[in-house]
Amino acid sequence: MLLYQEIRQYLFALIAEHPELKKLPSERELLEKFQSTRITVREALTRLEAEGVIYRQNRKGWFICPPRLKWDPVKKVNFYQLAQEQYFIPLTKLVSFETLATNKELEQAFSLKTSGELHKIYRVRSLDERPIMVEEIYCLASQFDGLKDKALDGSITTIFEHDYRVNITHESSRLIVTVIPDDKAELLNVNSGALCLKIIRKRFNQHDELVDYNIEYWVHSAIEIEVDSK
Amino acid sequence: MLLYQEIRQYLFALIAEHPELKKLPSERELLEKFQSTRITVREALTRLEAEGVIYRQNRKGWFICPPRLKWDPVKKVNFYQLAQEQYFIPLTKLVSFETLATNKELEQAFSLKTSGELHKIYRVRSLDERPIMVEEIYCLASQFDGLKDKALDGSITTIFEHDYRVNITHESSRLIVTVIPDDKAELLNVNSGALCLKIIRKRFNQHDELVDYNIEYWVHSAIEIEVDSK
DNA sequence: CAGTGGTCTAGACCACGAT
DNA sequence: TCGTGGTCTAGACCACTGG
């Protein structure tokens, strides 16, 4: 068998047999154990990382992935509730709030004929202190006056409903597998080049008008999507 | 800027400016151009691969990804129709057909009280001659007697409906990002360790009985998921 | 056959983390 | 300060592809 596959197998078994383990041995310990080099050891590690078995924190080491959050993008379930049902401790942190002019992409999404102003909510969500998702939420400034002063680390849907009488009735999502942009990688405390599931969601009201436009980046090993169709 | 980032940028621009390009320069050409080594060149290439911009074929070289197939796992659309609407030439190839005894996982899925026999359809799907998905479909041998002799490179749903009067009414899917198992990588003509979107689908009839159990592995750069909710 | 990527060695220096 | 991973050099041999 290839050497990097042997190392991979060894680590895979190590993880399976030691459920309490949080962190892997260092790369140098491993290369010594297998009389090999860092290139080969890292081949094994990056493979396990792509599989979603381990993840790294910049210059801190390689860690074992906790269970994935199961999430249904179609059901309208609140993040906190979902996380708690699955025994995670959820946390949302507001990174920034801005009000800015639209760009082409967003004007088109909101069917704006002229340029306008949008609120941008930028936040990070964690499970058990591990950041696992960043999101950018855009909505019309004219429609959500005073949004800045609401509790933006909670459910935006609830704010829309309770404070603005705007209800989301349907939505569409696009999912692709790609790499986290570097500025988001920093916020998520993952390496440049880390894999992610990028989700672009458009949420509409009963008149088929776009209410908000969200771009989410989920750490790929932290999530499992579940979709039901009736 | 980091050298591998420079190489990445160069290739990214090269691809953007030459839409007709199918194949990248070889690793050795690149290392010469950048006065670097293969390790560094490959860092740039694997990054672009993870981003879904390029893909490799074992020992043949690095190729530029065509547009992704947009697919809605919730809508019951036939693969051929979907592909053609998006100007791809679809193809399905039967790899094998077997009838085998159930295992624990499958017995549970089919709510079997005793062990039984299952048909297993194993096939590969391509777009424009590029294999992009392998799937294993399991269904009850007792329910689909003679399935072996049907046109198994077409729509299984249609065979169920027309030949067996079994209608799929709803389904549930689980999606995770992971690595393609080595035996499937070979069929897909991709490298060991290639990324994929793994989809496990259960399809049910009107009585809530499992009709088939599918495991699909999609080449991650070949697909984009679109889901609508009402 | 020459050219490609796949795997591997044996080092190096650096920035950043934990202490 | 020392240990960690991040980046990089300068090679090597191999298996397989394509002409």
Coordinates of C-alpha atoms (C1' of nucleotides) in Angstrom, one line a residue:
Chain A
M1 CA 0.0 0.0 0.0
L2 CA 1.1 3.6 -0.6
L3 CA 2.8 5.1 2.4
Y4 CA 0.4 8.1 2.7
Q5 CA -2.5 5.6 2.6
E6 CA -0.9 3.7 5.4
I7 CA -0.6 6.9 7.5
R8 CA -4.2 7.8 6.6
Q9 CA -5.4 4.4 7.8
Y10 CA -3.4 4.6 11.0
L11 CA -4.9 8.0 11.8
F12 CA -8.4 6.8 10.7
A13 CA -8.2 3.9 13.1
L14 CA -6.7 6.1 15.8
I15 CA -9.7 8.4 15.6
A16 CA -12.2 5.5 15.5
E17 CA -10.7 3.9 18.6
H18 CA -10.3 7.1 20.6
P19 CA -13.6 9.0 20.5
E20 CA -12.4 11.3 23.3
L21 CA -9.4 12.4 21.2
K22 CA -9.6 16.1 20.1
K23 CA -6.2 16.7 18.5
L24 CA -3.9 14.6 16.3
P25 CA -0.2 14.1 16.9
S26 CA 2.0 16.7 15.3
E27 CA 3.2 16.3 11.7
R28 CA 6.8 15.8 13.0
E29 CA 5.8 13.1 15.4
L30 CA 4.0 11.3 12.5
L31 CA 6.9 11.6 10.1
E32 CA 9.2 10.1 12.7
K33 CA 6.8 7.3 13.5
F34 CA 6.6 6.4 9.8
Q35 CA 10.2 7.2 8.9
S36 CA 8.9 9.5 6.2
T37 CA 8.8 13.2 5.3
R38 CA 6.4 16.0 5.8
I39 CA 5.1 16.0 2.2
T40 CA 3.9 12.4 2.6
V41 CA 2.5 13.0 6.1
R42 CA 0.6 16.0 4.9
E43 CA -0.8 14.1 1.9
A44 CA -2.4 11.8 4.4
L45 CA -3.7 14.6 6.5
T46 CA -5.1 16.7 3.7
R47 CA -6.9 13.6 2.4
L48 CA -8.6 13.1 5.8
E49 CA -9.4 16.8 5.8
A50 CA -11.1 16.5 2.4
E51 CA -13.0 13.5 3.7
G52 CA -14.3 15.7 6.5
V53 CA -12.7 13.6 9.2
I54 CA -10.3 16.2 10.5
Y55 CA -9.8 19.9 10.3
R56 CA -6.9 22.2 11.0
Q57 CA -6.6 25.5 12.8
N58 CA -3.9 27.8 11.5
R59 CA -0.6 26.8 13.0
K60 CA -2.3 25.2 16.0
G61 CA -2.6 21.6 14.7
W62 CA -4.9 19.1 13.3
F63 CA -8.2 18.4 15.1
I64 CA -10.9 15.7 14.9
C65 CA -14.2 16.8 13.5
P66 CA -17.2 16.6 15.8
P67 CA -20.5 15.3 14.4
R68 CA -22.0 17.3 11.5
L69 CA -25.0 19.6 12.0
K70 CA -27.9 18.2 10.1
W71 CA -29.7 20.9 8.3
D72 CA -32.7 21.2 6.0
P73 CA -32.5 24.3 3.8
V74 CA -36.1 23.9 2.9
K75 CA -37.6 23.8 6.3
K76 CA -37.8 27.1 8.1
V77 CA -36.1 26.1 11.3
N78 CA -34.2 28.5 13.4
F79 CA -30.5 27.9 13.8
Y80 CA -30.6 27.9 17.6
Q81 CA -33.3 25.4 17.9
L82 CA -31.8 23.1 15.3
A83 CA -28.4 23.2 17.0
Q84 CA -29.8 22.6 20.4
E85 CA -31.9 19.7 19.2
Q86 CA -28.6 18.1 18.1
Y87 CA -26.9 18.9 21.4
F88 CA -24.7 21.7 20.2
I89 CA -24.2 25.0 21.9
P90 CA -24.9 27.6 19.1
L91 CA -23.6 31.1 19.0
T92 CA -24.0 33.9 16.5
K93 CA -21.7 36.9 16.4
L94 CA -22.3 40.0 14.5
V95 CA -19.1 41.0 12.6
S96 CA -20.4 44.2 11.0
F97 CA -23.5 46.1 9.9
E98 CA -23.3 48.5 7.0
T99 CA -25.6 50.3 4.8
L100 CA -24.3 50.6 1.3
A101 CA -25.2 51.3 -2.3
T102 CA -26.3 48.4 -4.5
N103 CA -24.1 46.8 -7.1
K104 CA -25.3 45.3 -10.4
E105 CA -25.7 41.8 -9.0
L106 CA -27.8 42.9 -6.1
E107 CA -29.9 45.4 -8.2
Q108 CA -30.8 42.5 -10.4
A109 CA -31.6 40.2 -7.5
F110 CA -33.9 42.9 -6.0
S111 CA -35.4 43.9 -9.4
L112 CA -34.4 47.5 -8.7
K113 CA -34.7 49.8 -11.6
T114 CA -32.5 52.4 -10.1
S115 CA -29.7 52.0 -7.6
G116 CA -30.6 52.0 -4.0
E117 CA -29.4 51.3 -0.5
L118 CA -29.0 48.0 1.1
H119 CA -28.3 46.9 4.6
K120 CA -25.6 44.3 4.9
I121 CA -25.4 42.1 8.0
Y122 CA -22.2 40.2 8.3
R123 CA -22.0 37.5 10.9
V124 CA -20.4 34.3 12.1
R125 CA -22.1 31.3 13.6
S126 CA -20.4 28.7 15.9
L127 CA -21.3 25.4 17.4
D128 CA -19.6 24.6 20.7
E129 CA -17.2 27.5 20.2
R130 CA -16.1 26.2 16.7
P131 CA -17.0 28.8 14.0
I132 CA -18.7 26.8 11.2
M133 CA -20.4 29.4 9.0
V134 CA -20.2 33.0 7.9
E135 CA -23.0 34.8 6.2
E136 CA -23.7 38.0 4.5
I137 CA -27.4 39.1 4.5
Y138 CA -28.6 41.9 2.2
C139 CA -31.9 43.6 2.4
L140 CA -33.5 46.8 1.3
A141 CA -32.6 49.8 3.6
S142 CA -35.9 51.4 2.6
Q143 CA -37.9 48.4 3.7
F144 CA -36.1 47.9 7.0
D145 CA -35.5 51.3 8.5
G146 CA -33.8 51.1 11.9
L147 CA -32.6 47.5 11.4
K148 CA -29.2 48.5 12.8
D149 CA -30.6 48.7 16.3
K150 CA -32.3 45.3 16.4
A151 CA -30.8 42.2 18.0
L152 CA -28.8 41.2 14.9
D153 CA -27.3 38.1 16.6
G154 CA -30.6 36.4 16.7
S155 CA -33.1 35.3 14.1
I156 CA -33.4 37.8 11.2
T157 CA -36.6 36.1 10.1
T158 CA -38.1 36.8 13.5
I159 CA -37.1 40.5 13.3
F160 CA -38.6 40.8 9.9
E161 CA -41.9 39.3 11.1
H162 CA -42.3 40.9 14.5
D163 CA -40.8 44.4 13.8
Y164 CA -41.6 44.9 10.2
R165 CA -44.6 42.6 9.5
V166 CA -42.7 41.0 6.6
N167 CA -43.1 37.3 6.2
I168 CA -41.0 35.0 4.3
T169 CA -43.2 32.6 2.4
H170 CA -40.8 30.8 0.0
E171 CA -37.1 30.7 -0.9
S172 CA -34.7 29.3 -3.4
S173 CA -31.2 28.1 -2.6
R174 CA -28.1 27.3 -4.7
L175 CA -25.4 25.1 -3.3
I176 CA -21.9 24.6 -4.6
V177 CA -18.8 23.0 -3.2
T178 CA -15.8 25.4 -3.4
V179 CA -13.1 27.0 -1.4
I180 CA -13.7 29.6 1.4
P181 CA -12.5 33.1 0.3
D182 CA -9.5 34.2 2.3
D183 CA -11.2 37.0 4.3
K184 CA -13.9 34.5 5.5
A185 CA -11.3 31.8 6.2
E186 CA -9.8 34.2 8.8
L187 CA -13.2 34.7 10.5
L188 CA -13.8 31.0 10.6
N189 CA -10.3 30.3 12.0
V190 CA -9.6 27.9 9.2
N191 CA -6.8 27.9 6.7
S192 CA -6.7 29.6 3.4
G193 CA -8.0 27.1 0.9
A194 CA -10.3 25.3 3.2
L195 CA -13.3 23.6 1.6
C196 CA -16.8 24.9 2.0
L197 CA -20.4 24.5 1.0
K198 CA -21.4 27.9 -0.5
I199 CA -25.1 28.5 -0.3
I200 CA -26.8 31.5 -2.0
R201 CA -30.4 31.9 -0.7
K202 CA -33.1 34.2 -1.9
R203 CA -36.1 34.6 0.3
F204 CA -39.4 36.0 -0.9
N205 CA -42.7 37.3 0.5
Q206 CA -46.1 36.3 -0.6
H207 CA -46.0 38.8 -3.5
D208 CA -42.9 37.1 -4.9
E209 CA -40.7 40.1 -3.9
L210 CA -37.2 39.4 -2.7
V211 CA -36.9 40.1 1.0
D212 CA -33.3 39.2 1.6
Y213 CA -30.3 37.8 -0.3
N214 CA -27.9 35.7 1.7
I215 CA -24.5 34.3 0.9
E216 CA -23.5 31.6 3.4
Y217 CA -20.2 29.7 3.6
W218 CA -20.3 26.6 5.7
V219 CA -17.2 24.7 6.7
H220 CA -17.7 21.5 4.6
S221 CA -17.0 19.1 7.4
A222 CA -19.4 20.7 9.8
I223 CA -22.6 20.2 7.9
E224 CA -24.9 17.6 6.4
I225 CA -27.8 18.7 4.3
E226 CA -31.1 16.9 4.6
V227 CA -33.9 17.6 2.1
D228 CA -37.3 16.1 2.0
S229 CA -39.7 16.4 -0.9
K230 CA -43.4 15.7 -0.6
Chain B
M1 CA 2.2 37.5 -2.6
L2 CA 2.9 33.8 -2.0
L3 CA 4.3 32.1 -5.0
Y4 CA 1.6 29.4 -5.2
Q5 CA -1.0 32.2 -5.1
E6 CA 0.8 33.9 -8.0
I7 CA 0.7 30.8 -10.0
R8 CA -2.9 30.3 -9.1
Q9 CA -3.8 33.8 -10.2
Y10 CA -1.9 33.3 -13.5
L11 CA -3.8 30.2 -14.3
F12 CA -7.1 31.7 -13.2
A13 CA -6.6 34.6 -15.6
L14 CA -5.4 32.2 -18.3
I15 CA -8.6 30.3 -18.0
A16 CA -10.8 33.5 -17.9
E17 CA -9.1 34.9 -21.0
H18 CA -9.1 31.7 -23.1
P19 CA -12.6 30.2 -22.9
E20 CA -11.7 27.8 -25.6
L21 CA -8.9 26.3 -23.6
K22 CA -9.5 22.7 -22.5
K23 CA -6.2 21.7 -21.0
L24 CA -3.6 23.5 -18.8
P25 CA 0.2 23.6 -19.5
S26 CA 2.0 20.7 -17.9
E27 CA 3.4 20.9 -14.3
R28 CA 6.9 21.0 -15.6
E29 CA 6.2 23.8 -18.0
L30 CA 4.7 25.8 -15.1
L31 CA 7.6 25.2 -12.8
E32 CA 10.0 26.3 -15.4
K33 CA 7.9 29.4 -16.1
F34 CA 7.8 30.4 -12.4
Q35 CA 11.3 29.1 -11.6
S36 CA 9.8 27.0 -8.9
T37 CA 9.3 23.3 -8.0
R38 CA 6.6 20.8 -8.5
I39 CA 5.4 21.0 -4.9
T40 CA 4.6 24.7 -5.3
V41 CA 3.0 24.3 -8.7
R42 CA 0.9 21.5 -7.4
E43 CA -0.2 23.6 -4.5
A44 CA -1.7 26.1 -7.0
L45 CA -3.2 23.4 -9.0
T46 CA -4.9 21.6 -6.2
R47 CA -6.3 24.8 -4.9
L48 CA -7.9 25.5 -8.2
E49 CA -9.1 21.9 -8.3
A50 CA -10.8 22.4 -4.8
E51 CA -12.4 25.6 -6.1
G52 CA -14.0 23.6 -8.9
V53 CA -12.2 25.5 -11.6
I54 CA -10.0 22.7 -13.0
Y55 CA -10.0 18.9 -12.7
R56 CA -7.4 16.2 -13.5
Q57 CA -7.5 13.0 -15.3
N58 CA -5.1 10.4 -13.9
R59 CA -1.7 11.0 -15.5
K60 CA -3.3 12.8 -18.5
G61 CA -3.1 16.3 -17.2
W62 CA -5.1 19.2 -15.8
F63 CA -8.3 20.2 -17.5
I64 CA -10.7 23.2 -17.3
C65 CA -14.1 22.5 -15.9
P66 CA -17.1 23.0 -18.1
P67 CA -20.2 24.8 -16.6
R68 CA -21.8 22.9 -13.8
L69 CA -25.0 21.0 -14.2
K70 CA -27.8 22.7 -12.3
W71 CA -29.9 20.2 -10.5
D72 CA -32.8 20.2 -8.1
P73 CA -32.9 17.1 -6.0
V74 CA -36.5 17.9 -4.9
K75 CA -38.0 18.1 -8.4
K76 CA -38.6 14.9 -10.1
V77 CA -36.8 15.7 -13.4
N78 CA -35.3 13.1 -15.5
F79 CA -31.5 13.3 -16.0
Y80 CA -31.6 13.3 -19.8
Q81 CA -34.1 16.1 -20.0
L82 CA -32.3 18.2 -17.4
A83 CA -28.9 17.7 -19.2
Q84 CA -30.3 18.5 -22.6
E85 CA -32.1 21.7 -21.4
Q86 CA -28.6 22.8 -20.3
Y87 CA -27.0 21.8 -23.6
F88 CA -25.1 18.8 -22.4
I89 CA -25.0 15.5 -24.1
P90 CA -26.0 13.0 -21.4
L91 CA -25.1 9.3 -21.2
T92 CA -25.8 6.6 -18.7
K93 CA -23.7 3.4 -18.7
L94 CA -24.7 0.3 -16.7
V95 CA -21.7 -1.0 -14.9
S96 CA -23.2 -4.0 -13.3
F97 CA -26.5 -5.6 -12.2
E98 CA -26.5 -8.0 -9.2
T99 CA -29.0 -9.5 -7.0
L100 CA -27.6 -9.9 -3.5
A101 CA -28.5 -10.6 0.1
T102 CA -29.3 -7.6 2.3
N103 CA -27.0 -6.3 4.9
K104 CA -27.9 -4.6 8.2
E105 CA -27.9 -1.1 6.8
L106 CA -30.2 -2.0 3.9
E107 CA -32.5 -4.2 6.0
Q108 CA -33.1 -1.3 8.3
A109 CA -33.7 1.1 5.4
F110 CA -36.2 -1.2 3.9
S111 CA -37.7 -2.1 7.3
L112 CA -37.2 -5.8 6.7
K113 CA -37.8 -8.1 9.5
T114 CA -35.8 -10.9 8.0
S115 CA -33.0 -10.8 5.5
G116 CA -34.0 -10.7 1.8
E117 CA -32.7 -10.2 -1.6
L118 CA -32.0 -6.9 -3.2
H119 CA -31.3 -5.8 -6.8
K120 CA -28.3 -3.6 -7.1
I121 CA -28.0 -1.4 -10.2
Y122 CA -24.6 0.2 -10.5
R123 CA -24.1 2.8 -13.2
V124 CA -22.2 5.9 -14.3
R125 CA -23.5 9.0 -15.9
S126 CA -21.6 11.4 -18.2
L127 CA -22.1 14.8 -19.7
D128 CA -20.4 15.4 -23.0
E129 CA -18.3 12.3 -22.5
R130 CA -17.1 13.4 -19.1
P131 CA -18.2 10.9 -16.3
I132 CA -19.6 13.0 -13.5
M133 CA -21.6 10.7 -11.3
V134 CA -21.7 7.1 -10.2
E135 CA -24.7 5.6 -8.4
E136 CA -25.8 2.5 -6.7
I137 CA -29.5 1.8 -6.6
Y138 CA -31.0 -0.8 -4.4
C139 CA -34.5 -2.1 -4.5
L140 CA -36.4 -5.2 -3.4
A141 CA -35.9 -8.2 -5.7
S142 CA -39.3 -9.5 -4.7
Q143 CA -41.0 -6.3 -5.8
F144 CA -39.1 -5.9 -9.1
D145 CA -38.9 -9.4 -10.6
G146 CA -37.3 -9.4 -14.0
L147 CA -35.7 -6.0 -13.5
K148 CA -32.5 -7.3 -14.9
D149 CA -33.9 -7.4 -18.4
K150 CA -35.2 -3.8 -18.5
A151 CA -33.4 -0.9 -20.1
L152 CA -31.3 -0.1 -17.1
D153 CA -29.5 2.8 -18.8
G154 CA -32.6 4.8 -18.8
S155 CA -34.9 6.2 -16.2
I156 CA -35.4 3.8 -13.3
T157 CA -38.4 5.8 -12.2
T158 CA -40.1 5.3 -15.5
I159 CA -39.5 1.5 -15.4
F160 CA -40.9 1.4 -11.9
E161 CA -44.0 3.3 -13.1
H162 CA -44.6 1.6 -16.5
D163 CA -43.5 -1.9 -15.9
Y164 CA -44.3 -2.4 -12.2
R165 CA -47.0 0.2 -11.5
V166 CA -45.0 1.5 -8.6
N167 CA -45.0 5.3 -8.2
I168 CA -42.6 7.4 -6.3
T169 CA -44.5 10.0 -4.3
H170 CA -41.9 11.5 -2.0
E171 CA -38.2 11.2 -1.1
S172 CA -35.6 12.3 1.3
S173 CA -32.0 13.1 0.5
R174 CA -28.9 13.6 2.6
L175 CA -25.9 15.5 1.1
I176 CA -22.4 15.6 2.4
V177 CA -19.1 16.8 0.9
T178 CA -16.4 14.1 1.1
V179 CA -13.9 12.2 -1.0
I180 CA -14.8 9.7 -3.7
P181 CA -14.1 6.1 -2.7
D182 CA -11.2 4.7 -4.7
D183 CA -13.2 2.1 -6.7
K184 CA -15.6 4.8 -7.8
A185 CA -12.8 7.2 -8.6
E186 CA -11.6 4.8 -11.2
L187 CA -15.0 4.6 -12.9
L188 CA -15.2 8.4 -13.0
N189 CA -11.7 8.6 -14.4
V190 CA -10.7 10.9 -11.6
N191 CA -7.9 10.7 -9.1
S192 CA -7.9 8.9 -5.8
G193 CA -8.9 11.6 -3.3
A194 CA -11.0 13.6 -5.6
L195 CA -13.8 15.6 -3.9
C196 CA -17.4 14.7 -4.3
L197 CA -20.9 15.5 -3.2
K198 CA -22.3 12.3 -1.8
I199 CA -26.1 12.0 -1.9
I200 CA -28.1 9.3 -0.2
R201 CA -31.6 9.3 -1.4
K202 CA -34.6 7.3 -0.2
R203 CA -37.6 7.2 -2.4
F204 CA -41.0 6.2 -1.1
N205 CA -44.4 5.2 -2.5
Q206 CA -47.8 6.6 -1.3
H207 CA -47.8 4.1 1.6
D208 CA -44.6 5.5 2.9
E209 CA -42.8 2.3 1.9
L210 CA -39.2 2.5 0.7
V211 CA -39.1 1.8 -3.0
D212 CA -35.4 2.4 -3.6
Y213 CA -32.2 3.4 -1.8
N214 CA -29.7 5.3 -3.9
I215 CA -26.1 6.3 -3.2
E216 CA -24.8 8.8 -5.6
Y217 CA -21.3 10.3 -5.9
W218 CA -21.1 13.5 -8.0
V219 CA -17.8 15.0 -9.0
H220 CA -17.9 18.2 -7.0
S221 CA -17.0 20.6 -9.7
A222 CA -19.6 19.2 -12.1
I223 CA -22.7 20.1 -10.2
E224 CA -24.6 22.9 -8.6
I225 CA -27.7 22.1 -6.5
E226 CA -30.8 24.3 -6.7
V227 CA -33.6 23.9 -4.2
D228 CA -36.8 25.8 -4.0
S229 CA -39.2 25.8 -1.1
K230 CA -42.8 26.8 -1.3
Chain C
dC1 C1' 9.2 6.1 -27.0
dA2 C1' 8.9 10.7 -24.6
dG3 C1' 5.9 13.1 -21.7
dT4 C1' 2.5 13.2 -18.1
dG5 C1' 1.2 13.2 -13.4
dG6 C1' 1.7 10.2 -8.7
dT7 C1' 4.6 9.4 -5.0
dC8 C1' 8.4 10.3 -2.2
dT9 C1' 13.1 11.9 0.0
dA10 C1' 15.7 15.3 2.9
dG11 C1' 16.1 19.0 3.9
dA12 C1' 15.2 24.7 4.7
dC13 C1' 13.3 29.2 6.6
dC14 C1' 9.3 31.5 8.3
dA15 C1' 5.1 33.3 11.1
dC16 C1' 2.5 32.4 14.6
dG17 C1' 0.8 29.9 18.9
dA18 C1' 1.3 28.4 23.5
dT19 C1' 4.0 29.0 27.7
Chain D
dT1 C1' 11.4 30.4 23.8
dC2 C1' 10.1 26.4 21.6
dG3 C1' 6.8 23.8 19.0
dT4 C1' 3.4 24.1 15.4
dG5 C1' 2.0 24.2 10.8
dG6 C1' 2.9 27.2 6.1
dT7 C1' 5.7 27.6 2.3
dC8 C1' 9.4 26.3 -0.5
dT9 C1' 13.8 24.1 -2.8
dA10 C1' 15.9 20.5 -5.7
dG11 C1' 15.9 16.7 -6.7
dA12 C1' 14.3 11.2 -7.4
dC13 C1' 11.8 7.0 -9.4
dC14 C1' 7.6 5.1 -10.9
dA15 C1' 3.1 4.0 -13.7
dC16 C1' 0.7 5.2 -17.1
dT17 C1' -0.8 7.8 -21.5
dG18 C1' -0.3 9.0 -26.1
dG19 C1' 1.9 9.1 -30.4

